[in-house]
Amino acid sequence: MPLVDVLILLGAAALVVGVAGWVGGKADKSRPDKDAIDRGIANAERIKREREQRCTQCDKPIDPAVDAYAQESWWCRDCWSKLHE
């Protein structure tokens, strides 16, 4: 009988360890990873920059390669040329 008791005890211990590992694995997946948080912050900063980069006059989105930055604000090509006619 002692052998059966030891086997039952070992089986119960293995079951407890298995359940604890499963619960621990679920807990790790529920926390967001640091890379995902960094990507979210970078995306938020990019969206903020894009919203700030709009023409002062007509509120159209600007293209930094084509449009002008003057007087501490962005100007689209059309509004800039109208201003300097």
XYZ file of N, CA and C in Angstrom:
255
model
N 0.792 -1.207 0.000
C 0.000 0.000 0.000
C 0.838 1.277 0.000
N 1.973 1.310 0.660
C 2.755 2.538 0.657
C 3.176 2.943 -0.756
N 3.391 1.975 -1.650
C 3.777 2.283 -3.021
C 2.636 2.994 -3.744
N 1.407 2.567 -3.540
C 0.244 3.195 -4.163
C 0.077 4.619 -3.631
N 0.271 4.791 -2.345
C 0.169 6.126 -1.748
C 1.220 7.071 -2.330
N 2.431 6.604 -2.528
C 3.507 7.421 -3.091
C 3.160 7.789 -4.534
N 2.643 6.833 -5.302
C 2.264 7.116 -6.686
C 1.135 8.147 -6.753
N 0.164 8.031 -5.891
C -0.936 9.009 -5.852
C -0.390 10.384 -5.457
N 0.487 10.422 -4.500
C 1.090 11.685 -4.068
C 1.904 12.322 -5.200
N 2.687 11.530 -5.927
C 3.460 12.043 -7.043
C 2.548 12.529 -8.174
N 1.485 11.822 -8.422
C 0.526 12.238 -9.455
C -0.138 13.564 -9.091
N -0.521 13.706 -7.832
C -1.141 14.958 -7.381
C -0.135 16.104 -7.460
N 1.115 15.841 -7.116
C 2.155 16.879 -7.180
C 2.389 17.302 -8.631
N 2.414 16.338 -9.540
C 2.595 16.658 -10.953
C 1.420 17.479 -11.469
N 0.223 17.152 -11.026
C -0.964 17.910 -11.428
C -0.898 19.345 -10.917
N -0.462 19.530 -9.689
C -0.335 20.872 -9.120
C 0.717 21.673 -9.873
N 1.848 21.060 -10.183
C 2.907 21.745 -10.917
C 2.424 22.114 -12.323
N 1.704 21.220 -12.966
C 1.174 21.495 -14.303
C 0.188 22.641 -14.308
N -0.720 22.654 -13.343
C -1.701 23.743 -13.252
C -0.996 25.062 -12.938
N -0.003 25.048 -12.069
C 0.733 26.272 -11.731
C 1.483 26.801 -12.962
N 2.070 25.920 -13.746
C 2.751 26.346 -14.966
C 1.787 26.932 -15.976
N 0.621 26.346 -16.116
C -0.395 26.847 -17.044
C -0.880 28.238 -16.622
N -1.142 28.407 -15.332
C -1.580 29.705 -14.821
C -0.466 30.747 -14.995
N 0.766 30.360 -14.725
C 1.894 31.282 -14.902
C 2.076 31.679 -16.356
N 1.876 30.752 -17.272
C 1.968 31.066 -18.694
C 0.891 32.030 -19.135
N -0.303 31.858 -18.626
C -1.400 32.789 -18.948
C -1.114 34.176 -18.395
N -0.530 34.253 -17.221
C -0.236 35.551 -16.605
C 0.817 36.301 -17.405
N 1.811 35.600 -17.947
C 2.848 36.254 -18.756
C 2.271 36.831 -20.037
N 1.339 36.153 -20.654
C 0.764 36.618 -21.917
C -0.190 37.783 -21.725
N -0.704 37.961 -20.540
C -1.668 39.042 -20.311
C -0.982 40.407 -20.192
N 0.306 40.426 -19.861
C 1.040 41.682 -19.759
C 1.573 42.078 -21.128
N 1.396 43.337 -21.529
C 1.952 43.749 -22.820
C 3.479 43.777 -22.763
N 4.109 43.383 -23.851
C 5.565 43.390 -23.850
C 6.099 44.806 -24.081
N 7.340 45.015 -23.712
C 7.952 46.345 -23.779
C 8.034 46.848 -25.217
N 8.271 45.955 -26.161
C 8.349 46.372 -27.565
C 7.013 46.915 -28.059
N 5.927 46.287 -27.644
C 4.607 46.765 -28.056
C 4.340 48.152 -27.472
N 4.754 48.377 -26.263
C 4.565 49.689 -25.637
C 5.398 50.738 -26.368
N 6.649 50.397 -26.702
C 7.517 51.333 -27.432
C 6.940 51.656 -28.809
N 6.414 50.630 -29.507
C 5.797 50.877 -30.819
C 4.581 51.781 -30.683
N 3.796 51.591 -29.634
C 2.629 52.438 -29.414
C 3.011 53.884 -29.164
N 4.064 54.092 -28.384
C 4.536 55.456 -28.113
C 5.054 56.097 -29.388
N 5.818 55.342 -30.185
C 6.341 55.878 -31.443
C 5.212 56.233 -32.398
N 4.176 55.395 -32.465
C 3.039 55.695 -33.338
C 2.296 56.940 -32.862
N 2.141 57.085 -31.566
C 1.456 58.265 -31.038
C 2.241 59.538 -31.350
N 3.559 59.465 -31.223
C 4.382 60.642 -31.537
C 4.307 60.980 -33.028
N 4.306 59.951 -33.890
C 4.211 60.176 -35.334
C 2.863 60.816 -35.688
N 1.789 60.337 -35.097
C 0.456 60.901 -35.363
C 0.393 62.350 -34.888
N 0.989 62.633 -33.744
C 1.008 64.007 -33.228
C 1.770 64.930 -34.185
N 2.924 64.469 -34.684
C 3.694 65.279 -35.642
C 2.901 65.515 -36.921
N 2.213 64.475 -37.400
C 1.430 64.625 -38.626
C 0.289 65.632 -38.439
N -0.320 65.621 -37.279
C -1.412 66.575 -37.026
C -0.890 68.000 -36.915
N 0.330 68.154 -36.404
C 0.910 69.484 -36.284
C 1.393 70.009 -37.624
N 1.663 69.147 -38.576
C 2.188 69.553 -39.866
C 1.029 69.793 -40.846
N 0.316 70.872 -40.623
C -0.783 71.274 -41.485
C -0.581 72.740 -41.850
N -1.104 73.120 -42.996
C -0.946 74.497 -43.457
C -1.646 75.450 -42.497
N -0.982 76.537 -42.185
C -1.526 77.532 -41.269
C -2.756 78.210 -41.863
N -2.729 78.414 -43.149
C -3.803 79.152 -43.807
C -5.020 78.271 -44.117
N -4.807 77.162 -44.837
C -5.936 76.374 -45.336
C -6.141 75.056 -44.593
N -5.257 74.696 -43.672
C -5.352 73.497 -42.843
C -5.239 72.191 -43.634
N -4.619 72.244 -44.813
C -4.358 71.023 -45.577
C -3.100 70.371 -45.022
N -2.988 69.040 -45.146
C -1.738 68.400 -44.730
C -0.590 68.870 -45.619
N 0.565 69.008 -45.052
C 1.706 69.505 -45.816
C 2.670 68.363 -46.121
N 3.531 68.611 -47.088
C 4.617 67.705 -47.432
C 5.919 68.447 -47.136
N 6.675 68.032 -46.135
C 7.883 68.769 -45.765
C 8.888 68.907 -46.899
N 8.851 68.026 -47.874
C 9.796 68.109 -48.977
C 9.413 69.211 -49.968
N 8.154 69.634 -49.975
C 7.670 70.598 -50.966
C 7.246 71.915 -50.328
N 6.592 71.841 -49.184
C 5.994 73.028 -48.576
C 6.996 73.778 -47.696
N 6.594 74.945 -47.235
C 7.516 75.842 -46.530
C 7.199 75.915 -45.039
N 8.269 76.066 -44.265
C 8.149 76.315 -42.833
C 8.710 77.702 -42.584
N 7.834 78.631 -42.248
C 8.272 80.006 -42.006
C 7.378 80.621 -40.939
N 7.908 81.581 -40.253
C 7.177 82.284 -39.202
C 6.625 81.293 -38.171
N 7.447 80.272 -37.867
C 7.131 79.233 -36.891
C 5.854 78.473 -37.199
N 5.535 78.277 -38.479
C 4.378 77.487 -38.877
C 4.581 76.955 -40.290
N 3.791 75.967 -40.649
C 3.866 75.360 -41.978
C 2.918 76.059 -42.931
N 3.346 76.158 -44.188
C 2.536 76.759 -45.242
C 2.589 75.838 -46.455
N 1.430 75.528 -47.051
C 1.442 74.738 -48.278
C 1.934 75.632 -49.418
N 2.317 75.014 -50.506
C 2.899 75.758 -51.621
C 1.932 76.815 -52.153
N 0.630 76.477 -52.271
C -0.353 77.427 -52.801
C -0.510 78.647 -51.894
N -0.677 78.408 -50.603
C -0.857 79.533 -49.671
C 0.410 80.369 -49.574
N 1.578 79.735 -49.622
C 2.837 80.470 -49.554
C 2.993 81.382 -50.773
N 2.648 80.865 -51.964
C 2.776 81.709 -53.156
C 1.736 82.816 -53.170
N 0.530 82.565 -52.624
C -0.472 83.627 -52.542
C -0.014 84.717 -51.580
N 0.638 84.328 -50.519
C 1.113 85.279 -49.518
C 2.228 86.158 -50.086
N 3.031 85.614 -50.975
C 4.185 86.342 -51.506
C 3.968 86.840 -52.942
N 2.745 87.013 -53.373
C 2.473 87.547 -54.711
C 2.609 89.043 -54.734
